[in-house]
Amino acid sequence: MGMRQDIEELVEEAERQIREHKWVLSANDRTVAARAAADLRAVVDSPRSQQELPEVTRLGHLREALAAVAIALAHVHGSMAWFLGAAATALTPILHWRAVPAGHGPTFGAVSPTLQQYAEAEEAIRRLHSTLARIATA
């Protein structure tokens, strides 16, 4: 299963829990969601804009998005923490990607993602962004 599918399933579960009142959003959940959504939006732009960037920049943006999720996770507990933790886990393949040539040295297991993998990861970030933005205003 891919990163985008993992995020999609996570989002569907979160939306279901909120709808069924199994996850009651706190004011802090909304505040953290708003900040995380803004941070994600700031680093991953539209598909067309992202495709025009060099791969090293795209990867940098994806790493920034993962960092934004991790920072948000540090400020919450309970369901929001579990949601953000699962999102960070789904995005971890980004940590094993490299955008520069390996040269003659070790890469510590880093691999070059395909353009499709970049696009999938960026779409996963956009989906997470839209969900967090809705949580912020729920």
Short mmCIF file of C-alpha atoms in Angstrom, two decimals:
data_model
loop_
_atom_site.label_atom_id
_atom_site.label_comp_id
_atom_site.label_asym_id
_atom_site.label_seq_id
_atom_site.Cartn_x
_atom_site.Cartn_y
_atom_site.Cartn_z
CA MET A 1 0.00 0.00 0.00
CA GLY A 2 1.28 3.47 -0.83
CA MET A 3 1.70 6.56 1.26
CA ARG A 4 -1.31 8.29 -0.28
CA GLN A 5 -3.55 5.30 0.43
CA ASP A 6 -2.28 5.09 4.02
CA ILE A 7 -3.11 8.76 4.59
CA GLU A 8 -6.49 8.35 2.91
CA GLU A 9 -7.45 5.48 5.21
CA LEU A 10 -6.23 7.40 8.24
CA VAL A 11 -8.25 10.47 7.24
CA GLU A 12 -11.38 8.40 6.68
CA GLU A 13 -11.01 6.87 10.14
CA ALA A 14 -10.50 10.28 11.76
CA GLU A 15 -13.51 11.75 9.96
CA ARG A 16 -15.64 8.79 11.02
CA GLN A 17 -14.57 9.08 14.65
CA ILE A 18 -15.31 12.81 14.68
CA ARG A 19 -18.67 12.33 12.97
CA GLU A 20 -19.66 9.58 15.43
CA HIS A 21 -18.44 11.68 18.39
CA LYS A 22 -15.87 9.05 19.37
CA TRP A 23 -13.25 11.75 18.97
CA VAL A 24 -14.39 14.98 20.54
CA LEU A 25 -12.13 17.76 19.36
CA SER A 26 -10.68 20.05 22.01
CA ALA A 27 -9.79 23.68 21.53
CA ASN A 28 -6.13 22.64 21.58
CA ASP A 29 -6.79 20.01 18.89
CA ARG A 30 -8.26 22.73 16.69
CA THR A 31 -5.41 25.14 17.36
CA VAL A 32 -2.74 22.53 16.62
CA ALA A 33 -4.63 21.39 13.51
CA ALA A 34 -4.81 24.98 12.22
CA ARG A 35 -1.09 25.51 12.71
CA ALA A 36 -0.16 22.17 11.15
CA ALA A 37 -2.47 22.82 8.19
CA ALA A 38 -0.84 26.21 7.63
CA ASP A 39 2.63 24.68 7.86
CA LEU A 40 1.76 21.93 5.38
CA ARG A 41 0.22 24.40 2.95
CA ALA A 42 3.34 26.56 3.15
CA VAL A 43 5.65 23.75 2.02
CA VAL A 44 3.66 21.70 -0.49
CA ASP A 45 2.00 23.78 -3.16
CA SER A 46 -0.13 22.79 -6.16
CA PRO A 47 0.85 19.76 -8.24
CA ARG A 48 1.95 21.95 -11.13
CA SER A 49 4.10 24.18 -8.91
CA GLN A 50 5.74 21.19 -7.26
CA GLN A 51 6.49 19.49 -10.59
CA GLU A 52 8.38 22.56 -11.77
CA LEU A 53 10.78 22.37 -8.82
CA PRO A 54 14.10 20.50 -8.80
CA GLU A 55 13.87 17.13 -7.08
CA VAL A 56 16.14 18.24 -4.24
CA THR A 57 13.73 21.10 -3.47
CA ARG A 58 10.71 18.81 -3.68
CA LEU A 59 12.31 16.41 -1.25
CA GLY A 60 13.20 19.27 1.07
CA HIS A 61 9.57 20.37 1.07
CA LEU A 62 8.39 16.86 1.86
CA ARG A 63 10.82 16.64 4.76
CA GLU A 64 9.56 20.00 6.03
CA ALA A 65 6.01 18.67 5.88
CA LEU A 66 6.97 15.60 7.89
CA ALA A 67 8.71 17.85 10.41
CA ALA A 68 5.56 19.98 10.69
CA VAL A 69 3.54 16.86 11.50
CA ALA A 70 6.10 15.81 14.12
CA ILE A 71 6.11 19.25 15.73
CA ALA A 72 2.31 19.29 15.87
CA LEU A 73 2.41 15.85 17.46
CA ALA A 74 4.59 17.20 20.25
CA HIS A 75 1.82 19.61 21.30
CA VAL A 76 -1.13 17.25 21.69
CA HIS A 77 -2.33 14.16 23.51
CA GLY A 78 -5.03 11.58 22.99
CA SER A 79 -6.78 11.13 19.66
CA MET A 80 -5.06 14.04 17.93
CA ALA A 81 -1.66 12.66 18.95
CA TRP A 82 -2.59 9.21 17.72
CA PHE A 83 -3.82 10.67 14.42
CA LEU A 84 -0.70 12.75 13.88
CA GLY A 85 1.55 9.88 14.96
CA ALA A 86 -0.07 7.59 12.42
CA ALA A 87 0.28 10.31 9.76
CA ALA A 88 3.98 10.70 10.56
CA THR A 89 4.42 6.95 10.33
CA ALA A 90 2.69 6.87 6.94
CA LEU A 91 5.07 9.57 5.70
CA THR A 92 8.29 7.90 6.92
CA PRO A 93 9.36 6.61 3.49
CA ILE A 94 10.31 10.23 2.81
CA LEU A 95 13.11 9.82 5.35
CA HIS A 96 14.72 7.13 3.19
CA TRP A 97 14.72 9.15 -0.02
CA ARG A 98 17.63 11.01 -1.55
CA ALA A 99 17.64 13.54 -4.36
CA VAL A 100 21.37 13.82 -4.93
CA PRO A 101 23.58 11.26 -6.66
CA ALA A 102 25.14 8.66 -4.41
CA GLY A 103 28.64 9.26 -5.70
CA HIS A 104 31.12 6.75 -4.37
CA GLY A 105 30.11 6.78 -0.72
CA PRO A 106 27.45 5.00 1.30
CA THR A 107 23.86 6.24 1.20
CA PHE A 108 22.78 4.66 4.49
CA GLY A 109 20.01 2.91 2.59
CA ALA A 110 18.62 6.06 0.97
CA VAL A 111 17.02 5.55 -2.42
CA SER A 112 16.05 7.87 -5.24
CA PRO A 113 12.24 8.10 -5.46
CA THR A 114 10.49 8.18 -8.79
CA LEU A 115 8.61 11.23 -9.96
CA GLN A 116 5.42 9.26 -9.27
CA GLN A 117 6.51 8.72 -5.66
CA TYR A 118 7.13 12.45 -5.25
CA ALA A 119 3.68 13.18 -6.65
CA GLU A 120 2.05 10.56 -4.41
CA ALA A 121 3.76 11.92 -1.29
CA GLU A 122 2.77 15.48 -2.19
CA GLU A 123 -0.82 14.41 -2.74
CA ALA A 124 -0.79 12.66 0.66
CA ILE A 125 0.41 15.92 2.25
CA ARG A 126 -2.35 17.87 0.47
CA ARG A 127 -4.96 15.41 1.74
CA LEU A 128 -3.61 15.65 5.27
CA HIS A 129 -3.60 19.45 4.97
CA SER A 130 -7.25 19.58 3.92
CA THR A 131 -8.27 17.31 6.77
CA LEU A 132 -6.39 19.34 9.36
CA ALA A 133 -7.89 22.53 7.97
CA ARG A 134 -11.40 21.05 8.39
CA ILE A 135 -10.56 19.88 11.92
CA ALA A 136 -9.40 23.39 12.76
CA THR A 137 -12.78 24.83 11.85
CA ALA A 138 -14.98 21.97 13.12
#
